[in-house]
Tab-separated table of C-alpha atoms in Angstrom:
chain	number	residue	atom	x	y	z
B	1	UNK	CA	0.000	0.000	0.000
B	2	UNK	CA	1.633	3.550	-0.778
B	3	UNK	CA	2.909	5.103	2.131
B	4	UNK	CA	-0.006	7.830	3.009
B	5	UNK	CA	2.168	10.043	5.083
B	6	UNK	CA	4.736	10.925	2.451
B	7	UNK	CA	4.893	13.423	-0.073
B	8	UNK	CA	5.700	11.240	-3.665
B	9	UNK	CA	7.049	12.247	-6.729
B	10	UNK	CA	9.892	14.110	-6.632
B	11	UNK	CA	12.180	11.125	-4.950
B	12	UNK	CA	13.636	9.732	-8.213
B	13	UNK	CA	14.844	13.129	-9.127
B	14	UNK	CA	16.762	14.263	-6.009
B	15	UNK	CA	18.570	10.341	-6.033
B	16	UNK	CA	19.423	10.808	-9.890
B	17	UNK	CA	21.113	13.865	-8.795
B	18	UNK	CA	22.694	12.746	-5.163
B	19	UNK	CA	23.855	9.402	-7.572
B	20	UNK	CA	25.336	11.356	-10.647
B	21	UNK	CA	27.719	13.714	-8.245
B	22	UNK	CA	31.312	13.273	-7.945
B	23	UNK	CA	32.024	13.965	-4.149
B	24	UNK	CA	35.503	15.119	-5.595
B	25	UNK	CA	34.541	17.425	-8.086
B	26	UNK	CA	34.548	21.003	-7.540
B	27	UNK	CA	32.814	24.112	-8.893
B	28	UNK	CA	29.508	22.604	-7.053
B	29	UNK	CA	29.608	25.091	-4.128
B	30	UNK	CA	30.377	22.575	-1.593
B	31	UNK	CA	33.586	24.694	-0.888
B	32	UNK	CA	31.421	27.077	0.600
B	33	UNK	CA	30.160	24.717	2.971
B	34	UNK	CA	26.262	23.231	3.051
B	35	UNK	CA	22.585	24.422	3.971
B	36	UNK	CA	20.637	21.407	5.407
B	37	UNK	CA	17.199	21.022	5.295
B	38	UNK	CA	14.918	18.720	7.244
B	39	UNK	CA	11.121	17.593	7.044
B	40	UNK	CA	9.597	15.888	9.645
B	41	UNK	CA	6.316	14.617	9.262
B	42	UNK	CA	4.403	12.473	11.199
B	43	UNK	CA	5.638	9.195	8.987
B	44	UNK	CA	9.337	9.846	8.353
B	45	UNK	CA	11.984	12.837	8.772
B	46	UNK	CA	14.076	13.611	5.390
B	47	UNK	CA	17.369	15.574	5.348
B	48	UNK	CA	19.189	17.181	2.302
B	49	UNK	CA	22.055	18.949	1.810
B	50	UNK	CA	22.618	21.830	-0.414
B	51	UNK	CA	25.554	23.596	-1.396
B	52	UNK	CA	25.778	27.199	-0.060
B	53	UNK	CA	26.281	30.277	-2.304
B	54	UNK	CA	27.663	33.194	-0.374
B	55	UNK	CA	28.222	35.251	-3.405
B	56	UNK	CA	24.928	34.356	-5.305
B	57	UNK	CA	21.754	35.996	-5.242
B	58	UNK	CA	19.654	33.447	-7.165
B	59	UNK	CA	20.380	29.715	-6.729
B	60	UNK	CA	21.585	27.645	-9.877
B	61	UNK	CA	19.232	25.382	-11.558
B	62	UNK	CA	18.644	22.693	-11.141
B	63	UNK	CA	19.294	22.786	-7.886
B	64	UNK	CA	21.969	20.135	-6.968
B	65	UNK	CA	21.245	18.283	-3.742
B	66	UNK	CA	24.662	16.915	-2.450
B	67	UNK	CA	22.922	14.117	0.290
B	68	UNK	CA	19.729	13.045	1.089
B	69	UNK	CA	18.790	10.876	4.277
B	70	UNK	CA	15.233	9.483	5.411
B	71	UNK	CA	14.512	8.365	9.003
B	72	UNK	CA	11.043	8.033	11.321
B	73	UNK	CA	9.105	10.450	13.017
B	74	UNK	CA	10.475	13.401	14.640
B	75	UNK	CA	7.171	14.840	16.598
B	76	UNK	CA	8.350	15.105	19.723
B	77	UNK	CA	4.417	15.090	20.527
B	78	UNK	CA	4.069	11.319	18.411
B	79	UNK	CA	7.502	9.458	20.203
B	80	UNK	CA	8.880	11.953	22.728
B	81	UNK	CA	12.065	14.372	23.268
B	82	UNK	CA	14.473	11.998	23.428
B	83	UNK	CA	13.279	9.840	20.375
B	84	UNK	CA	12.655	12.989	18.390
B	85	UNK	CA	16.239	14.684	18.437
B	86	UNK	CA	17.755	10.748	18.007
B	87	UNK	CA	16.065	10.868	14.599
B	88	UNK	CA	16.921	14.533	13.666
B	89	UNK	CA	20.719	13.994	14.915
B	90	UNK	CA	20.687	10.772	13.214
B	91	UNK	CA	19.145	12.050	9.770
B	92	UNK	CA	21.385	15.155	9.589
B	93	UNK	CA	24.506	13.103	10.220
B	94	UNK	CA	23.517	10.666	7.369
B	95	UNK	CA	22.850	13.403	4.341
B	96	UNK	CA	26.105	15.144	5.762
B	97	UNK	CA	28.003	11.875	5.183
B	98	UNK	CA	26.745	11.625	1.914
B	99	UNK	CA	27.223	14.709	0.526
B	100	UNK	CA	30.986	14.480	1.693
B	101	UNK	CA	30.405	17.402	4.074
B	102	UNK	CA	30.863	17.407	8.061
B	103	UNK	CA	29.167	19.316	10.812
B	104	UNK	CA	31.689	22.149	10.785
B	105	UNK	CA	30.994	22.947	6.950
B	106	UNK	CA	27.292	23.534	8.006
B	107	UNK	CA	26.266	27.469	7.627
B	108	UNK	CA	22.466	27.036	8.137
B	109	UNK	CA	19.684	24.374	8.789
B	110	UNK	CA	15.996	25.203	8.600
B	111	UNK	CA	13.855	22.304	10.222
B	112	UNK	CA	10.272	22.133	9.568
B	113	UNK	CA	9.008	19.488	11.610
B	114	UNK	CA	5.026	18.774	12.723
B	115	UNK	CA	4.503	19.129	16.176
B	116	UNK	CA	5.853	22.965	16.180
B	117	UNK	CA	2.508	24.648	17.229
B	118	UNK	CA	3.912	27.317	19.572
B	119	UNK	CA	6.910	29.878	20.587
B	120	UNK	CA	7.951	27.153	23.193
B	121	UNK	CA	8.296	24.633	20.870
B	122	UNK	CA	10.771	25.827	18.533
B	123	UNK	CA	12.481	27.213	21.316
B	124	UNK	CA	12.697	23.736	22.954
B	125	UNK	CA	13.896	22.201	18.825
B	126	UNK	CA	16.163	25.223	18.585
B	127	UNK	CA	18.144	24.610	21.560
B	128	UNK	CA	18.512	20.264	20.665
B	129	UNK	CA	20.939	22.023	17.613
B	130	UNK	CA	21.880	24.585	19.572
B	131	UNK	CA	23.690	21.125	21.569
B	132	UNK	CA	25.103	19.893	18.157
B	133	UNK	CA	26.204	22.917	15.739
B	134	UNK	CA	28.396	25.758	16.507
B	135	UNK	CA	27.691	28.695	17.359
B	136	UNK	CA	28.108	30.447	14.196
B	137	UNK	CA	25.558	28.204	12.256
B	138	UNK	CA	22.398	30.027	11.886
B	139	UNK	CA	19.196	27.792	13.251
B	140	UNK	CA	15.495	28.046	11.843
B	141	UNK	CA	12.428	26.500	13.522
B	142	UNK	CA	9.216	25.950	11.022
B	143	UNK	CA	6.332	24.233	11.442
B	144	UNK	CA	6.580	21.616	8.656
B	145	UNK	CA	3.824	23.177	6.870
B	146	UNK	CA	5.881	26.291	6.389
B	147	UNK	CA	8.829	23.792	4.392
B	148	UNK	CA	5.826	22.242	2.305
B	149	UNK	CA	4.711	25.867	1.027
B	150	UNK	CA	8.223	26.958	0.198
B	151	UNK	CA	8.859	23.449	-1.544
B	152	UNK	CA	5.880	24.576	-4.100
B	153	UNK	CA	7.135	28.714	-4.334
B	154	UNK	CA	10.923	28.230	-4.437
B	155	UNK	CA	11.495	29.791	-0.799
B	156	UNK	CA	8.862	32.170	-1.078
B	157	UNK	CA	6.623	32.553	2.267
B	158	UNK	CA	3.050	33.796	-0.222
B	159	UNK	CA	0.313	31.936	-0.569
B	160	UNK	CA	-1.252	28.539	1.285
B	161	UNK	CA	-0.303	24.950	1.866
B	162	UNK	CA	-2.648	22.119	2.401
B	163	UNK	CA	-1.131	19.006	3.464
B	164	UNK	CA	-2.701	15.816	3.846
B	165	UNK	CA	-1.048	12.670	4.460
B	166	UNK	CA	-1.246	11.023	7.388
B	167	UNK	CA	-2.115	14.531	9.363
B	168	UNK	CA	-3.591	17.210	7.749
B	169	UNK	CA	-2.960	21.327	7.846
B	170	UNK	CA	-3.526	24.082	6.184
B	171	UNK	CA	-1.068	27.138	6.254
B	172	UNK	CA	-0.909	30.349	4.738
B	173	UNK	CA	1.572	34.106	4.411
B	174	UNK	CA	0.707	37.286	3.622
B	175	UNK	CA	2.437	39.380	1.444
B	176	UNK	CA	3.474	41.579	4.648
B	177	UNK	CA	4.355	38.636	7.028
B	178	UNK	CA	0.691	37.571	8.515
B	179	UNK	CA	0.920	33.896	9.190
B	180	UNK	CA	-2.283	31.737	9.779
B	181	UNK	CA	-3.356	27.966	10.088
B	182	UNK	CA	-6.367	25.715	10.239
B	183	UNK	CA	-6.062	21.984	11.032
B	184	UNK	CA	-3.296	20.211	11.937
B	185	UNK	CA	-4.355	19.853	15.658
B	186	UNK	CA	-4.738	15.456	14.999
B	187	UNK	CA	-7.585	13.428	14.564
B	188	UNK	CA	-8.343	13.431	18.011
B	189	UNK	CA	-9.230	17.031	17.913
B	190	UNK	CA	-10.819	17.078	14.342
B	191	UNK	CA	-8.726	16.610	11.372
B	192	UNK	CA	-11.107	14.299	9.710
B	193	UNK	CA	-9.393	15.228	5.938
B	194	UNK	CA	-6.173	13.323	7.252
B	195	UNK	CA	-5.382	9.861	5.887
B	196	UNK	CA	-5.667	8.741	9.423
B	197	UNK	CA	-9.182	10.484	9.684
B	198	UNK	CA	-10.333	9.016	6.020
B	199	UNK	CA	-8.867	5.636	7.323
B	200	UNK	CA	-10.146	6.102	11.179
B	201	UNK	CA	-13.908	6.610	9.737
B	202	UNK	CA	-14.160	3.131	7.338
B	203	UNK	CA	-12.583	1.305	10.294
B	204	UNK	CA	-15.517	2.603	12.249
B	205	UNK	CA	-17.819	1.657	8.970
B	206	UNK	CA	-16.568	-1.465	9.109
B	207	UNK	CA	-17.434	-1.953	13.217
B	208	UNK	CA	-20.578	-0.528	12.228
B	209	UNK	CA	-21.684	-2.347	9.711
B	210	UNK	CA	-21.131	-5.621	11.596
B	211	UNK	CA	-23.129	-4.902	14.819
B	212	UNK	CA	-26.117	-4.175	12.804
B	213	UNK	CA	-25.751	0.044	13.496
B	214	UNK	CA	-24.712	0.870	10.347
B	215	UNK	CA	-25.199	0.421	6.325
B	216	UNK	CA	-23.697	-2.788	5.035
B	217	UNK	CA	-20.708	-1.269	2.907
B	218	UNK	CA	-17.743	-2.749	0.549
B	219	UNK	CA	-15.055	-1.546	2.861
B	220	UNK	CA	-15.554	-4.797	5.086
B	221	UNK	CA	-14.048	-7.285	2.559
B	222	UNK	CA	-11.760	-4.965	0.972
B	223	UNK	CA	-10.100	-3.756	4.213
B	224	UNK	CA	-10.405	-7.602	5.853
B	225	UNK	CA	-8.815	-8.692	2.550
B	226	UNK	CA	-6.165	-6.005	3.010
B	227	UNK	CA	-5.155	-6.861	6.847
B	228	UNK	CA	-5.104	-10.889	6.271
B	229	UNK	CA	-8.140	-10.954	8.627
B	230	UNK	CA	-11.098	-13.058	8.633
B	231	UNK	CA	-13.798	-11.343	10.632
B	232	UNK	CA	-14.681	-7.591	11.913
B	233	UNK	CA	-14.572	-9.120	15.401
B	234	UNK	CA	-10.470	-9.288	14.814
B	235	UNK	CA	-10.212	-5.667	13.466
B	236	UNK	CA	-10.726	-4.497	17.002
B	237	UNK	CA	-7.226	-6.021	18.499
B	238	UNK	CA	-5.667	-5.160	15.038
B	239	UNK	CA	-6.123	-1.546	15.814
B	240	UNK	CA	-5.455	-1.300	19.457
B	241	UNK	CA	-2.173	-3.674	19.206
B	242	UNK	CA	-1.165	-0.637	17.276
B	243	UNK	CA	-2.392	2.696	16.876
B	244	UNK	CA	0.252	4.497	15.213
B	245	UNK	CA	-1.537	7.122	12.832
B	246	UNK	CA	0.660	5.922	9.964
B	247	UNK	CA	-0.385	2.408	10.118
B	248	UNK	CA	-3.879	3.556	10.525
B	249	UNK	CA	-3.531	5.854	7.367
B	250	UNK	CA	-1.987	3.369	4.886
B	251	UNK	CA	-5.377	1.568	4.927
B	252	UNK	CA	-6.877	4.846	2.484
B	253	UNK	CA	-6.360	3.223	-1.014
B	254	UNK	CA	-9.002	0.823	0.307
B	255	UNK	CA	-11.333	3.433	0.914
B	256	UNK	CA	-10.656	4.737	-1.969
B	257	UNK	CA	-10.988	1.618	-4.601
B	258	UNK	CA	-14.482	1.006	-2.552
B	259	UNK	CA	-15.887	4.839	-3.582
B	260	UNK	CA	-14.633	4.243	-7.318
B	261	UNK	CA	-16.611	1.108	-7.077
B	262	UNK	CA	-19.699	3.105	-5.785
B	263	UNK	CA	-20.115	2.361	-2.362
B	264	UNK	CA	-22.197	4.612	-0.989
B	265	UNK	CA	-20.245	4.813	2.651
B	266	UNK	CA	-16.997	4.701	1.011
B	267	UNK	CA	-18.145	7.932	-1.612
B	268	UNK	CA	-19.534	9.925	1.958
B	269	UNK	CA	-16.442	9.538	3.900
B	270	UNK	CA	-14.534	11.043	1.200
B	271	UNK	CA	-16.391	13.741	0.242
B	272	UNK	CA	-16.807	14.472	3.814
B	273	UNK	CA	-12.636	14.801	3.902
B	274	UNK	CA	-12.611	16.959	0.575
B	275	UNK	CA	-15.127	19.635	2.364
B	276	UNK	CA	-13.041	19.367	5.658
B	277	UNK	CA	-9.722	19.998	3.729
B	278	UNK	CA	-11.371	22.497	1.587
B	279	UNK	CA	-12.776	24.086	4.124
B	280	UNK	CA	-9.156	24.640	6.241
B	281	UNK	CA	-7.583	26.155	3.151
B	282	UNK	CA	-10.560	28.494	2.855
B	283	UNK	CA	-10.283	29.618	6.581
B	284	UNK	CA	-6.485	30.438	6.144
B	285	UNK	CA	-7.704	32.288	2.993
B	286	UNK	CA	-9.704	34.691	4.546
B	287	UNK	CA	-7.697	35.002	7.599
B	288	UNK	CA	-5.248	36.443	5.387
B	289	UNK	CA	-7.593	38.201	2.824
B	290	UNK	CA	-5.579	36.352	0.009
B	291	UNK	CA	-8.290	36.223	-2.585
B	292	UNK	CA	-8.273	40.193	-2.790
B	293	UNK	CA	-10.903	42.516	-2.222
B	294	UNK	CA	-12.925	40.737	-4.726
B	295	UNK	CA	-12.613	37.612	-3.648
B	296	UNK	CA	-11.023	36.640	-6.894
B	297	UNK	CA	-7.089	37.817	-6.121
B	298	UNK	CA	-4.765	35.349	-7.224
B	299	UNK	CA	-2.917	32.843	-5.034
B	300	UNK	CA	-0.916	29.631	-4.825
B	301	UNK	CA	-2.235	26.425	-3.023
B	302	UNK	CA	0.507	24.550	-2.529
B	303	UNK	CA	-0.856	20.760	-2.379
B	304	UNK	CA	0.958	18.656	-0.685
B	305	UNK	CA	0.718	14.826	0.626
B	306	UNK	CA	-0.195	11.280	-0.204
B	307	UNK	CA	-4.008	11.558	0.335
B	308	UNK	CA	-3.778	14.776	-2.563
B	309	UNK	CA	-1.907	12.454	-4.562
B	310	UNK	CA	-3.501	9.232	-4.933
B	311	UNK	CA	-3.791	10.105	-8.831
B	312	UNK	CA	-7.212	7.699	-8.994
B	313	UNK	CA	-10.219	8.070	-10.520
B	314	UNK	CA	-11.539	8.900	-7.421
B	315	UNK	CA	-9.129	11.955	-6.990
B	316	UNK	CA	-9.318	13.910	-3.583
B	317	UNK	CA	-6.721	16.753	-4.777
B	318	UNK	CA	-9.074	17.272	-7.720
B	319	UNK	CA	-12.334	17.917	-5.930
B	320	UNK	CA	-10.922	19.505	-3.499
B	321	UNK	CA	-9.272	22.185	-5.885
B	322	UNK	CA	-12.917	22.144	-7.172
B	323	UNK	CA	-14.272	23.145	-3.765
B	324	UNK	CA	-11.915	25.831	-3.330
B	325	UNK	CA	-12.340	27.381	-6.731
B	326	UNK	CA	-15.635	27.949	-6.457
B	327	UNK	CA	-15.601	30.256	-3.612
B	328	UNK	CA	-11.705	31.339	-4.499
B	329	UNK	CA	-11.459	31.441	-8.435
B	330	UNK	CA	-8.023	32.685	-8.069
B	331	UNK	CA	-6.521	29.734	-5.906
B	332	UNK	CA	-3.945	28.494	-8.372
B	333	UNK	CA	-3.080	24.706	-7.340
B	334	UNK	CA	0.911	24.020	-7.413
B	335	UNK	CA	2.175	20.816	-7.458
B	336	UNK	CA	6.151	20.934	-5.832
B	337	UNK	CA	8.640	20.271	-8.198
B	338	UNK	CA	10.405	19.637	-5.538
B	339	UNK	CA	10.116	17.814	-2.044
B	340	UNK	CA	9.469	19.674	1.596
B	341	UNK	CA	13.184	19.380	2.689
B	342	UNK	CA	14.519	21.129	0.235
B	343	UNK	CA	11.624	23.846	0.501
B	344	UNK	CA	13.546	24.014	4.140
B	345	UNK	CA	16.752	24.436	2.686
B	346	UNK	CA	15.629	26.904	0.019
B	347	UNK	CA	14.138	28.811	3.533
B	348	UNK	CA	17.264	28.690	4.905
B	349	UNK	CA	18.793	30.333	1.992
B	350	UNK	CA	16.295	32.979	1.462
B	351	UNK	CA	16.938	33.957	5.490
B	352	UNK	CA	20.460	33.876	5.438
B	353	UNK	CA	20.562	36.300	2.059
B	354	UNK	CA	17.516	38.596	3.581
B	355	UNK	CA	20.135	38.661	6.794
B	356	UNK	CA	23.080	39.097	4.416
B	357	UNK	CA	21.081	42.017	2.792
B	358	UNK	CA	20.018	44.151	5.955
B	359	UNK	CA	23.422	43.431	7.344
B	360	UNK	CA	24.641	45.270	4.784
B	361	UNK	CA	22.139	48.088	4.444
B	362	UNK	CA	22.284	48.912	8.085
C-alpha cells in the first residue's frame, strides 16, 4: 500500500542527482560549505544537503542536492524528546556523510518538523541544535507546513499549503508577514481530511456495519482482505495492538478503490474529507484576505501529501481544488517540483541572504 504520510514524486529526481555527483569534483559550491534542510512529518523525517552560495543571489538550476537521508518520526508530541532529536541527529549526520560534508561545513539548517505549534516549541527544537552545531551556524524553527509551502514557491513565504497525508494542515503568508493555520491539531481534535481520519472513519464503517448500526458497505471485505483478517470481530485487536496514525492511514487506497466502485459509505467519507480539507484552506484564505478585495485575487495552493496524490479516478486533490475554486477562483493549485526538505533548505537560503542584505544596508 503507498505510504499515506509521504509526499511522492519528486524522490527519483533528487537520487538521480545525489547518484550522478562526484564527491571530488569542484565548482559545485560545496567549498562554501552546506545548507541542510529537514522535514519531519508524522511518517518519516528527510534531510538534504545543499551547497551554499555566499556570493549568489539566485540559486543555480537545477538545484543540486549533495545528500539526502530518510529516518522516522520526529514529533516530539508522536515518540517523545528523546526519540525525536535521536532521529533529527541521526538524519542530519547521514545526508552530511553523503554529501561528503561534516558538521563544521554547516552554515544554516531550517527544520520544519510537525509538532511545532507554539513559541515554546521551537524554542525547545532550537536549543537540541543549539547542543550539536556551533555557534556560528544560523538555526530556523518551522512548522513543517511552512517547508511544504516553500517546496511549491521556491522559498517564497506567499500563498497557502494544504497538506494531507497522514495529518492534515492548512497554512498560509501574507504578502506583509501575517501567518495563519487551520487543522493540523490530529484526529483526536478534528482533522477528519487526514489519511488517518479518512482511514479512522471506514474502520468505524466497518465496526458498524457488523453490529447491525450501520449500512452494510464494501469496505468490510476490501479492508479484511487487506489486513489478512477473517472477521470484523479481529479488526478491534488489530487496531489497538497498534495505533500508530501511519499504520492507521496506509489503509486509504481501500477506501478509496471502494468509492470508485460506488459504495455509498466509502463515496460519503470522502467527500466528507474533501469539504473538511477544503474548508481549512478556505479559513487560512480569509484570515489572510488572500483572494483580494474581490474575492477573486490570485494565489498559490501549494498541495501537498499522499491523500492529494492518490492520482485515482476517485481523486481527492481534484475535488478539493474544485471546492476551493468555487468560492476562491483565483486559488492556483501548485504541485512541488520539488520535495518539503529542500523547501527548508531553500528557507534557509532565502533567510540567510535577507540577513546578508540588511546586514549590509544597516
Amino acid at each position: 500500500m503507498n505510504n499515506y504520510g509521504e509526499s511522492n514524486g519528486d524522490l527519483n529526481v533528487h537520487e538521480k542527482q545525489v547518484e550522478g555527483r562526484d564527491h571530488g569534483e569542484n565548482g559545485d559550491g560545496s567549498g562554501n560549505g552546506v545548507i541542510l534542510g529537514i522535514d519531519g512529518g508524522t511518517t518519516s523525517t528527510v534531510c538534504v544537503c545543499i551547497p551554499f552560495f555566499p556570493s549568489s543571489n539566485t540559486l543555480p538550476k537545477p538545484l543540486l542536492v549533495l545528500g539526502r537521508a530518510v529516518s522516522g518520526c520526529s514529533n516530539h508530541n508522536s515518540v517523545g524528546e528523546t526519540a525525536a532529536r535521536d532521529t533529527l541527529e541521526e538524519v542530519m549526520a547521514e545526508a552530511l556523510s553523503k554529501s561528503g560534508s561534516n558538521w563544521s561545513t554547516v552554515h544554516a539548517v531550517c527544520l520544519g518538523v510537525s509538532g511545532v505549534n507554539h513559541p515554546t516549541d521551537q524554542e525547545r527544537i532550537l536549543n537540541w541544535l543549539r547542543e550539536i552545531f556551533p555557534s556560528h551556524v544560523k538555526l530556523y524553527v518551522q512548522n513543517d507546513a511552512v517547508a511544504a509551502l516553500a517546496s511549491g514557491t521556491m522559498g517564497k513565504l506567499h500563498g497557502c499549503v494544504l497538506i494531507a497525508g497522514t495529518g492534515c494542515i492548512s497554512y498560509g503568508f501574507a504578502e506583509d508577514g501575517r501567518e495563519a493555520r487551520a487543522s493540523g491539531a490530529g484526529p483526536v481534535l478534528g482533522d477528519w481530511g487526514s489519511g488517518y481520519g479518512i482511514a479512522a472513519k471506514a474502520l468505524t464503517a466497518v465496526i458498524r456495519a457488523h453490529d447491525g448500526r450501520g449500512q452494510q458497505t464494501l469496505l468490510t471485505n476490501k479492508i479484511l482482505k487487506a489486513l489478512c483478517l477473517s472477521s470484523p470481530d479481529e479488526l478491534i485487536g488489530w487496531t489497538y495492538a497498534d495505533p500508530s496514525w501511519a499504520r492507521i492511514a496506509a489503509l486509504v487506497p481501500e477506501v478509496v478503490s471502494c468509492a470508485e466502485a460506488c459504495d455509498e459509505v466509502a463515496t460519503k467519507i470522502l467527500v466528507d474529507a474533501v469539504q473538511d480539507l477544503a474548508l481549512s484552506v478556505k479559513a487560512v484564505v480569509q484570515k489572510l484576505s488572500l483572494c483580494g478585495e474581490d474575492g477573486n485575487g490570485f494565489f498559490p495552493v501549494v498541495m501537498v501529501g499522499g491523500v492529494l496524490e492518490a492520482n485515482r479516478t476517485w481523486d481527492i486533490g481534484k475535488e478539493v481544488v474544485k471546492c476551493i475554486q468555487e468560492q476562491f477562483p483565483g486559488a492556483h493549485p501548485i504541485r512541488p517540483q520539488v520535495e518539503p526538505a529542500v523547501g527548508a533548505a531553500l528557507l534557509a537560503w532565502n533567510f540567510l541572504m535577507k540577513e546578508s542584505t540588511e546586514n549590509c544596508d544597516s
